[in-house]
Short mmCIF file of C-alpha atoms and ligand atoms in Angstrom, two decimals:
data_model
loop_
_atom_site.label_atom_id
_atom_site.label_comp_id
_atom_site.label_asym_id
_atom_site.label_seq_id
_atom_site.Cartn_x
_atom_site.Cartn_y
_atom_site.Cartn_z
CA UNK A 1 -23.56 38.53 -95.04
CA UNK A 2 -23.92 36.26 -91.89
CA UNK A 3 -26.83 34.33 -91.24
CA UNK A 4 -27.98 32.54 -88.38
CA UNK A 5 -27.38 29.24 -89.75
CA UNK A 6 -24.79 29.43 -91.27
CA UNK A 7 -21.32 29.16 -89.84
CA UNK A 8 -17.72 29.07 -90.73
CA UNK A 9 -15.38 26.31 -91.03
CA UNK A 10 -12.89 26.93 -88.53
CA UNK A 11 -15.28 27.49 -85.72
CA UNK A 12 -14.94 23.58 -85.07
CA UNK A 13 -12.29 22.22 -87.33
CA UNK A 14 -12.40 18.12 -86.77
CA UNK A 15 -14.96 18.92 -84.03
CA UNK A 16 -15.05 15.82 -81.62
CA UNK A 17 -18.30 17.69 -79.82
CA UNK A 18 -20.95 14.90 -78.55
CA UNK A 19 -23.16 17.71 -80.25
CA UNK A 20 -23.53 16.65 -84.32
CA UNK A 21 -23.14 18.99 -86.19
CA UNK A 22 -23.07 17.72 -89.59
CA UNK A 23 -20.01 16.34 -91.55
CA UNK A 24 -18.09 19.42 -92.48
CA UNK A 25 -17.86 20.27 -88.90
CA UNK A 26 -17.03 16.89 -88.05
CA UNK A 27 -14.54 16.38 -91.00
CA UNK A 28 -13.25 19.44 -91.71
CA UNK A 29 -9.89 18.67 -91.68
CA UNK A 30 -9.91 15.98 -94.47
CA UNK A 31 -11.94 18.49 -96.51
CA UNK A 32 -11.38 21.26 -98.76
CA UNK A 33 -13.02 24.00 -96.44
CA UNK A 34 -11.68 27.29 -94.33
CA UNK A 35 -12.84 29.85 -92.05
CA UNK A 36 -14.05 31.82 -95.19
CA UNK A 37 -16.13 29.11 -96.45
CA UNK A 38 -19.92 29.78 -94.77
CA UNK A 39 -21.13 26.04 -93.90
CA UNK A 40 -24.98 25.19 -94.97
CA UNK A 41 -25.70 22.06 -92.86
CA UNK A 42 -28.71 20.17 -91.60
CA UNK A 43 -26.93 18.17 -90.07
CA UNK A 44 -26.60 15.21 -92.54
CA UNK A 45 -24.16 12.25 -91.75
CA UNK A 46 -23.55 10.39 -88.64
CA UNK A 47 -26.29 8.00 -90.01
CA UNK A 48 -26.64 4.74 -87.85
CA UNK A 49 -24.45 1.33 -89.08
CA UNK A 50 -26.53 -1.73 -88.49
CA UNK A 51 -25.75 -5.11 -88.22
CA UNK A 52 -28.51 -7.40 -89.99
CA UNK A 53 -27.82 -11.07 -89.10
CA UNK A 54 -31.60 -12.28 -90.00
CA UNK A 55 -30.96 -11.16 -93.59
CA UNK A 56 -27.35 -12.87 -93.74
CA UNK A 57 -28.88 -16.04 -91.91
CA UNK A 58 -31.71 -15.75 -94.42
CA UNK A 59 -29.37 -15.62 -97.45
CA UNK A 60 -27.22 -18.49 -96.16
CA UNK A 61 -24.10 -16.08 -95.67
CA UNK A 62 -21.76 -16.85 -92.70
CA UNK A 63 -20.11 -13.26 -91.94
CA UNK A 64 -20.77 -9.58 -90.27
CA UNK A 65 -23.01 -7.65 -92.53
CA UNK A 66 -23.60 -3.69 -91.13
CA UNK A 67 -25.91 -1.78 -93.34
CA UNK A 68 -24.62 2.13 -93.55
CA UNK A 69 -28.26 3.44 -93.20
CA UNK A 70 -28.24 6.61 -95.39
CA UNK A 71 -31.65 7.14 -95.41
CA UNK A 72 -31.94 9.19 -91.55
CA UNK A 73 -30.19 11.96 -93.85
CA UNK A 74 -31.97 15.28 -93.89
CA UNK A 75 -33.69 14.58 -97.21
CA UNK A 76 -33.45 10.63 -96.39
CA UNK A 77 -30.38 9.83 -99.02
CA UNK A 78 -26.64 9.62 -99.14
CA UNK A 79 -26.86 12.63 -101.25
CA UNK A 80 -26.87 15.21 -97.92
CA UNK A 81 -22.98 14.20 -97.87
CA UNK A 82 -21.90 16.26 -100.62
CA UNK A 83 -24.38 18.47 -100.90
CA UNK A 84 -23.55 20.19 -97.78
CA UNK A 85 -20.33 20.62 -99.19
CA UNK A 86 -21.03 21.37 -103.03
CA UNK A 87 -23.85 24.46 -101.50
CA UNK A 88 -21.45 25.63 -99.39
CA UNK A 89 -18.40 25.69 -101.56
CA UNK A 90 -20.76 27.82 -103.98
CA UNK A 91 -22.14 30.31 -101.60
CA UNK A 92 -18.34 30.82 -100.39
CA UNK A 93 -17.79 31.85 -104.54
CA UNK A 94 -21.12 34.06 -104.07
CA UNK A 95 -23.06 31.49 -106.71
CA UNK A 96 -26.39 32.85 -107.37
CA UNK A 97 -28.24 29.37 -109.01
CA UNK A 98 -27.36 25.99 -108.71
CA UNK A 99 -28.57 23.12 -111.30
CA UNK A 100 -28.49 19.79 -110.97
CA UNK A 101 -29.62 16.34 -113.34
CA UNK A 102 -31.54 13.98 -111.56
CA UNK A 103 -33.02 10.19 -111.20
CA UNK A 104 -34.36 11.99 -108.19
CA UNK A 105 -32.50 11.87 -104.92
CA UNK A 106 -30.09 14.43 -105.87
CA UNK A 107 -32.26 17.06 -106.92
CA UNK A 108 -34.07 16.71 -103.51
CA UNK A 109 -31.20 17.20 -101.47
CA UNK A 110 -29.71 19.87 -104.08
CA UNK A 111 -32.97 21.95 -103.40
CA UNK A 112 -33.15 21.43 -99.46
CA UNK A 113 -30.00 22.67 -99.14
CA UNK A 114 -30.38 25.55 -101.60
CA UNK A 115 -33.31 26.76 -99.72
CA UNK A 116 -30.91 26.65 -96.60
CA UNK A 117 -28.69 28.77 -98.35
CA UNK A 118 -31.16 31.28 -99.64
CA UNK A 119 -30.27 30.85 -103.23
CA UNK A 120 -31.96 29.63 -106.14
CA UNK A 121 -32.16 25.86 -106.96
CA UNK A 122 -32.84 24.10 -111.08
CA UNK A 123 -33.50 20.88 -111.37
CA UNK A 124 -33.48 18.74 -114.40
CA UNK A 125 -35.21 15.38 -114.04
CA UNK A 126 -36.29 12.74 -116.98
CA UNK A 127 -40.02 13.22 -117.25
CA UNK A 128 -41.89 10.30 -115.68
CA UNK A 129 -38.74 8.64 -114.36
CA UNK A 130 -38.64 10.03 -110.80
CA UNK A 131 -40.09 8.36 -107.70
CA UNK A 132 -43.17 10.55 -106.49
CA UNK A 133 -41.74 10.57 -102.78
CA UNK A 134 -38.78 12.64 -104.71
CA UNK A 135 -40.67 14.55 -106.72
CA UNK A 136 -42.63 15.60 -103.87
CA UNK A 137 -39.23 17.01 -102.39
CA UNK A 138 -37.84 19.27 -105.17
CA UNK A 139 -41.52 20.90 -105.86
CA UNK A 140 -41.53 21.67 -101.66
CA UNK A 141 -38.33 22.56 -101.64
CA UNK A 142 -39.41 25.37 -104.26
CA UNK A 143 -36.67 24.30 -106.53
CA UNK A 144 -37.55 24.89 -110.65
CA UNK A 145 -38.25 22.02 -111.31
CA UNK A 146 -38.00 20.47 -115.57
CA UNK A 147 -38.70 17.56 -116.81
CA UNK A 148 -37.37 16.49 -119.92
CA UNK A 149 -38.51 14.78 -122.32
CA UNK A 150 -35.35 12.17 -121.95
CA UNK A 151 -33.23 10.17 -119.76
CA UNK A 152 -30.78 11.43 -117.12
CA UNK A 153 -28.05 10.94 -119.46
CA UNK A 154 -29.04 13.58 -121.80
CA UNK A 155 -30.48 15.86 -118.41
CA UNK A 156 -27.40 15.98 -117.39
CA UNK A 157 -25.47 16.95 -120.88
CA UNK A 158 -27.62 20.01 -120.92
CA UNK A 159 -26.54 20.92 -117.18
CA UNK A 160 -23.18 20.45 -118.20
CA UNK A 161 -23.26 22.65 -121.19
CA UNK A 162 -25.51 25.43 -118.99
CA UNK A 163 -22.10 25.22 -116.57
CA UNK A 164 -20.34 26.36 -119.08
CA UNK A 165 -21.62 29.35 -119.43
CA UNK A 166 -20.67 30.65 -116.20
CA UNK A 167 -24.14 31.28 -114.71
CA UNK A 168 -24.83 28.54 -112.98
CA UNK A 169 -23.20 26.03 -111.11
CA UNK A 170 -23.76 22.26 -111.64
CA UNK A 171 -23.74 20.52 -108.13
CA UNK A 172 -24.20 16.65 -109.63
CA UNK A 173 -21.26 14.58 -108.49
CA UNK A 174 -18.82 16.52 -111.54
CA UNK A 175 -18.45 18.74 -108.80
CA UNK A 176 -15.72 17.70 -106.89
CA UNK A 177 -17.01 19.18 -103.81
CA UNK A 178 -19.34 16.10 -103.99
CA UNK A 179 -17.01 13.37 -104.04
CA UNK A 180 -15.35 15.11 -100.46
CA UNK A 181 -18.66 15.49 -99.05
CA UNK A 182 -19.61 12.15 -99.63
CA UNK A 183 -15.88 10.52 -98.50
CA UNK A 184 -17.24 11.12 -95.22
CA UNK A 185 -19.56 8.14 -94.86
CA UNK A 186 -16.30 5.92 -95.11
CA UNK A 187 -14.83 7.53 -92.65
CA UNK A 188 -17.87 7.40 -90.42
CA UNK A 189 -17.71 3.27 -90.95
CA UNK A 190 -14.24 3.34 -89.53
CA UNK A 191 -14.95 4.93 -86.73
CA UNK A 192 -17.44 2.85 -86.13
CA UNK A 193 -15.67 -0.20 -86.35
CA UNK A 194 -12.41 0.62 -85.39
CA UNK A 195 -11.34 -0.74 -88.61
CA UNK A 196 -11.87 -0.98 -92.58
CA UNK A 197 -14.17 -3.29 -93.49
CA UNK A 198 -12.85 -6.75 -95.56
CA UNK A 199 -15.43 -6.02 -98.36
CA UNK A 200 -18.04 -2.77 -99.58
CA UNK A 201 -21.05 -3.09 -101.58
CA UNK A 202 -22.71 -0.50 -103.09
CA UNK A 203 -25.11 0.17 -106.02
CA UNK A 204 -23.94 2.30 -108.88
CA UNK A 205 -25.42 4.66 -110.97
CA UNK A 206 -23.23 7.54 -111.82
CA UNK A 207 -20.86 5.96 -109.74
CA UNK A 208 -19.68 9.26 -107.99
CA UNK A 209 -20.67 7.16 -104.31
CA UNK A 210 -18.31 4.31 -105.01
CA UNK A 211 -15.18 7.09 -106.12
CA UNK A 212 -16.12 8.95 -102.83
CA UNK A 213 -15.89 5.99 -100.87
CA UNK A 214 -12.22 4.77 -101.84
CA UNK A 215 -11.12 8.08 -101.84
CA UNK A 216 -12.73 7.90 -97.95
CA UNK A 217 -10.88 4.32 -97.07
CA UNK A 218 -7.91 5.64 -99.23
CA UNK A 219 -7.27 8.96 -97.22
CA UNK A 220 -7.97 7.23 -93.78
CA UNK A 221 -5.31 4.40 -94.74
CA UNK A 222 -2.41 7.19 -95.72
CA UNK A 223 -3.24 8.95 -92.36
CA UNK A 224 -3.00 5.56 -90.37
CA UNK A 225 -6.04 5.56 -89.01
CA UNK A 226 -6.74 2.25 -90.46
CA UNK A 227 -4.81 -1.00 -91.16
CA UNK A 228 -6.34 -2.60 -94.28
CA UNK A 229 -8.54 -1.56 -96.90
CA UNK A 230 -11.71 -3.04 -97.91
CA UNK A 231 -12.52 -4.31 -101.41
CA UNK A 232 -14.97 -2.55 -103.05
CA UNK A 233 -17.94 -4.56 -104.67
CA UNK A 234 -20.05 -2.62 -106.99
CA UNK A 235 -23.76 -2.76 -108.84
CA UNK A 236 -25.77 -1.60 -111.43
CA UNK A 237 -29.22 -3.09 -112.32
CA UNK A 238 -28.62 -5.49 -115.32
CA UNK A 239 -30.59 -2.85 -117.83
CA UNK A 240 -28.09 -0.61 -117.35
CA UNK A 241 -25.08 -1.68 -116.25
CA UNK A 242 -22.76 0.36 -118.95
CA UNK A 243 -19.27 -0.28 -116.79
CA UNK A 244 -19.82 -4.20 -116.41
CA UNK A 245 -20.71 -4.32 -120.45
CA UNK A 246 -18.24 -1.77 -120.83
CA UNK A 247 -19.98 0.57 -123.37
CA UNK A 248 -22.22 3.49 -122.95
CA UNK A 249 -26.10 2.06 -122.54
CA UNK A 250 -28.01 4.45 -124.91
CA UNK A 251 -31.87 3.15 -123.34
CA UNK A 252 -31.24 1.95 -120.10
CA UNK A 253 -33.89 -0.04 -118.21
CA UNK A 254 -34.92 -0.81 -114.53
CA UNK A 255 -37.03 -0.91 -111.91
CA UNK A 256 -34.56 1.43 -109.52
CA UNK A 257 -35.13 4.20 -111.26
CA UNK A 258 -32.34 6.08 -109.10
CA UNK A 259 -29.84 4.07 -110.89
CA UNK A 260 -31.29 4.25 -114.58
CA UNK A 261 -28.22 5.73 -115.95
CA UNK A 262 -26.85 5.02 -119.28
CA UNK A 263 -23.03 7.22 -118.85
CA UNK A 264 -21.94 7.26 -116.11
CA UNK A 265 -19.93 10.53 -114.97
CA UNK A 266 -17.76 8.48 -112.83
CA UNK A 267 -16.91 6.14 -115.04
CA UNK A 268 -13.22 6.01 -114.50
CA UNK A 269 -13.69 7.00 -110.70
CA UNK A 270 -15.38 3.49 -110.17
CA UNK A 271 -13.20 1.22 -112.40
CA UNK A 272 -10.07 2.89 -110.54
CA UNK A 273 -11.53 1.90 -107.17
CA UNK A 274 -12.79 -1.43 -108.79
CA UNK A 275 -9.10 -2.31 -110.03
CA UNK A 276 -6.72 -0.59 -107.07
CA UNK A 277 -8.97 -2.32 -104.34
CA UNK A 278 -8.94 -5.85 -106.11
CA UNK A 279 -12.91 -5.54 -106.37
CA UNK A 280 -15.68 -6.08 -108.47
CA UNK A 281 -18.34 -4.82 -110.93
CA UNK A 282 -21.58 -6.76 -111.59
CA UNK A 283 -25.25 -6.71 -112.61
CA UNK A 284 -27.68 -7.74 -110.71
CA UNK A 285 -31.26 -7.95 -112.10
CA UNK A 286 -34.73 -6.33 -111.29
CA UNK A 287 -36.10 -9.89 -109.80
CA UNK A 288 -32.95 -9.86 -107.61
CA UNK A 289 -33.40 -6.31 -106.57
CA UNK A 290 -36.77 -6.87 -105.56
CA UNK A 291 -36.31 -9.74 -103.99
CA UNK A 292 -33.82 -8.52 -102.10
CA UNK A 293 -36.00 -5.14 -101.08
CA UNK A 294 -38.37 -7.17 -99.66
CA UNK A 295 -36.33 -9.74 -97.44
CA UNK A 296 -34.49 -6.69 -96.10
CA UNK A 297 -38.02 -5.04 -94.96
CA UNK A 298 -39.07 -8.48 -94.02
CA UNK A 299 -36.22 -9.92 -92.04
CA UNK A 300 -34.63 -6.40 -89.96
CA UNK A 301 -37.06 -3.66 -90.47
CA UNK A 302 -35.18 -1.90 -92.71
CA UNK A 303 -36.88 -0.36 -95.58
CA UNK A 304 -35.06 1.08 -98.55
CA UNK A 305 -35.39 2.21 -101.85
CA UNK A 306 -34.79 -0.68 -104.86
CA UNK A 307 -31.59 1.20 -106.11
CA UNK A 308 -30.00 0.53 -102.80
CA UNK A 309 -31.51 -3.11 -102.87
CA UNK A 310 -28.90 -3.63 -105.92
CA UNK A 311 -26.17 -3.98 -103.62
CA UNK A 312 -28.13 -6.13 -101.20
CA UNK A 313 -29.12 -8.22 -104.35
CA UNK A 314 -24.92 -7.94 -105.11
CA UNK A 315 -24.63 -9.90 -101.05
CA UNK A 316 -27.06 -12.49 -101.93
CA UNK A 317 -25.76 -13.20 -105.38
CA UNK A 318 -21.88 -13.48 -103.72
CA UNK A 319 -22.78 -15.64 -100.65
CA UNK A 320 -24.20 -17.86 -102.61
CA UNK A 321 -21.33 -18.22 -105.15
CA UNK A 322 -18.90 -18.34 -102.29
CA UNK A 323 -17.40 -15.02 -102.84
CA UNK A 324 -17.33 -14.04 -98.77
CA UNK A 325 -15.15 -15.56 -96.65
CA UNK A 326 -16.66 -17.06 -93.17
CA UNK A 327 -16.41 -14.28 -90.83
CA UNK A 328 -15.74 -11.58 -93.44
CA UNK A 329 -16.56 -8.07 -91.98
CA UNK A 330 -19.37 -6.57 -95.10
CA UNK A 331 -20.33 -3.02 -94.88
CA UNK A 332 -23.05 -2.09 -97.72
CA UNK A 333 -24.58 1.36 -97.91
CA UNK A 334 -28.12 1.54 -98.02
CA UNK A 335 -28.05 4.73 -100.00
CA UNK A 336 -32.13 5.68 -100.08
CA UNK A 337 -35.08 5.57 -98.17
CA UNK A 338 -37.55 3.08 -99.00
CA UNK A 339 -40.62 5.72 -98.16
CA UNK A 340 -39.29 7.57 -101.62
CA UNK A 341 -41.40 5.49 -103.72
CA UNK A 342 -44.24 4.05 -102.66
CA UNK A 343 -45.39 2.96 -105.93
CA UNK A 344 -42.42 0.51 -106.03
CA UNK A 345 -43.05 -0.54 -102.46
CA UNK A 346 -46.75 -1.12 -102.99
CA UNK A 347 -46.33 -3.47 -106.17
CA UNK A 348 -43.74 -5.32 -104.42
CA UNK A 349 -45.35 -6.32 -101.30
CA UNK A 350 -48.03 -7.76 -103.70
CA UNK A 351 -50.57 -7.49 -100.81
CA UNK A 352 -53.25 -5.14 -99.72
CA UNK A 353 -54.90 -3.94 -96.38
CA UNK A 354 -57.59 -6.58 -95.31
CA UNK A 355 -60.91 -5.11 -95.23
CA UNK A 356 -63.40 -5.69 -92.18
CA UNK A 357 -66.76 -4.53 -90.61
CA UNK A 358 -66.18 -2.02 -87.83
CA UNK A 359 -66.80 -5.16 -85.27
CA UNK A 360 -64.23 -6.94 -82.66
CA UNK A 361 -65.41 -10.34 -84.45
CA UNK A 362 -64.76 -9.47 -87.93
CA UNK A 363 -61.20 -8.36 -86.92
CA UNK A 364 -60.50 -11.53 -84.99
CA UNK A 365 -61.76 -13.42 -88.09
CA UNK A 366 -59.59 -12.57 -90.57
CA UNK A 367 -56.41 -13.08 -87.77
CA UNK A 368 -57.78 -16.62 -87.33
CA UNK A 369 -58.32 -16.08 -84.06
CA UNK A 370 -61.62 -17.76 -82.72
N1 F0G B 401 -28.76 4.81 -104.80
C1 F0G B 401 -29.59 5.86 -104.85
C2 F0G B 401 -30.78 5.84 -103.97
C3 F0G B 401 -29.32 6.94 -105.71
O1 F0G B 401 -30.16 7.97 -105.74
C4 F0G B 401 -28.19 6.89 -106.54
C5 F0G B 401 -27.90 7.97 -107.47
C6 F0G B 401 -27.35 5.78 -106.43
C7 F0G B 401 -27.67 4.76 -105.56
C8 F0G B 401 -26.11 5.66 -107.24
O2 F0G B 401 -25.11 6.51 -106.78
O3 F0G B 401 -24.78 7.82 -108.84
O4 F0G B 401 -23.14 7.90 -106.99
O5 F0G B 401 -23.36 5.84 -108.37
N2 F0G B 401 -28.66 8.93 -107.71
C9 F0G B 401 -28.37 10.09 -108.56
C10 F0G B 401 -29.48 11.11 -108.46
C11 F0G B 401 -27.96 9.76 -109.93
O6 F0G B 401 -29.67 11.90 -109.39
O7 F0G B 401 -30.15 11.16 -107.43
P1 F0G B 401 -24.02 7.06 -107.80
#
């Protein structure tokens, strides 16, 4: 069945069309798609790549740092990448349901696109964990939405044990679909650039973004279309930060709750890029992540959620222990939008609106102005 919206692969394979059409069309020729394989877009990717100079002046750094603004994707996360793919790849097998386990972000793009698609959409989520602005999406989105009484660790056991049984397919980043979908945001920084960048931050949770990634640079390097590869720099919040302690975190803790992940299902995806690309793995802590949340917002105009702050954090913490070269080119992906959780944004800023009589003199007052 054909609809509207939907379209096939070969219609516009590698499409160089001013007209976006989303990143299969775009990529589809580094990606695991064919004419039989119905696309379900909204036309995520080609996100903007910012240069923020106030926040490397303001952390004393002396290089290029371009922020990979996922957040203008459809559901306002990176997760739009490979979910286009992982929904299409499943409607071209004629899946019925898809389930997902989720700190939040992918379980709102998992249900957008599933209501795109016309098919149903389960989402597991740890019960309290999730950012409201999330939450808000997968209950709009009409996806089932449980919460469990548990982490995302265990969540996403019981999705993987579900996708066993045949009846459902699991569209968190075990789904290799994902990992191609998401490859694409490297190879939208190249193109940008006209080159690799010399180093990539990036916070890491499951640490399916950071494998995508490499695979990304990796692919673009064997087809020539860039020179060098960049180092990869990875970070989890220090409460759970199971691949820099290097054990399985059975309570993790922190304030970016998109990142509160205990097992990572990428584990060996993100110490492979870590290791090939002569990178790094760190923790960064909840202080640092706010603090660098709010000098982003403060210094560019750039507001994002705290998980992608870790990587921000991850800058500040290497420029100040010399870890960047002067004139290094820095790409870090700013994986969430900051608008997801207000709660988190509203503690931080640790100020409220000023209150004033309805009167031109009590508003000039409290600006100082006399
Ligand atoms: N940043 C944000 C905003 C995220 O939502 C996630 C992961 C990450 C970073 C880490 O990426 O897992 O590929 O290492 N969120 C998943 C979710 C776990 O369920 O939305 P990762």
């Amino acid at each position: 069945m054909k609809r509207a919206l939907i379209t096939s692969a070969t219609a516009s394979q590698h499409s160089e069309s001013p007209v976006w059409e989303g990143v299969i069309a775009r990529y589809a020729r580094y990606l695991p798609v064919s004419g039989a394989t119905p696309i379900v877009t909204l036309k995520e990717g080609n996100t903007p790549l910012i240069r923020v100079p106030n926040f490397v002046h303001a952390c004393g750094g002396k290089f290029e740092l371009w922020l990979k603004y996922e957040a203008l994707n459809p559901t306002c996360s990176f997760k739009d990448r490979g979910m286009t793919m992982a929904v299409s790849k499943a409607l071209e097998r004629g899946t019925k349901v898809v389930i997902c386990a989720s700190t939040g972000n992918t379980s709102a793009s998992a249900a957008a696109y599933a209501a795109r698609a016309r098919i149903r959409c389960v989402v597991l989520l740890p019960h309290g964990k999730i950012a409201l602005g999330k939450l808000a999406q997968a209950l709009m989105y009409g996806a089932t939405t449980i919460a469990i009484d548990g982490n995302f660790d265990e969540a996403l056991r019981i999705v993987r044990e579900l996708g066993e049984t045949g009846k459902v397919e699991v569209v968190n980043s075990v789904n290799p679909a994902r990992i191609e979908g998401q490859k694409t945001a490297a190879f939208e920084i190249c193109d940008h650039l006209g080159r690799a960048p010399d180093f990539h931050f990036l916070p890491v949770g499951n640490a399916g973004n950071i494998t995508a990634y490499w695979k990304g640079y990796t692919e673009y390097f064997s087809d020539g279309r860039i020179a060098a590869l960049p180092r990869m720099f990875g970070f989890q919040a220090a409460g759970a930060a199971p691949i820099v302690e290097g054990r399985p975190i059975e309570k993790p803790e922190t304030i970016a709750s998109a990142i509160r992940i205990g097992n990572p299902a990428s584990w060996h995806g993100a110490t492979n890029a870590i290791e090939e690309s002569k990178g790094l793995i760190d923790k960064v802590t909840d202080e640092e992540i706010l603090n660098a949340y709010q000098l982003l917002a403060r210094t560019e105009g750039l507001f994002v959620e705290p998980a992608s702050a870790a990587a921000l954090a991850g800058v500040i913490r290497c420029a100040k222990n010399h870890l960047i070269p002067e004139n290094s080119v820095v790409a870090a992906t700013m994986t969430g939008h900051g608008l997801k959780d207000p709660d988190s944004a509203l503690k931080t800023s640790g100020t409220e609106p000023l209150i004033v009589a309805p009167k031109k003199e009590a508003v000039m007052k409290v600006m100082g102005i006399y």
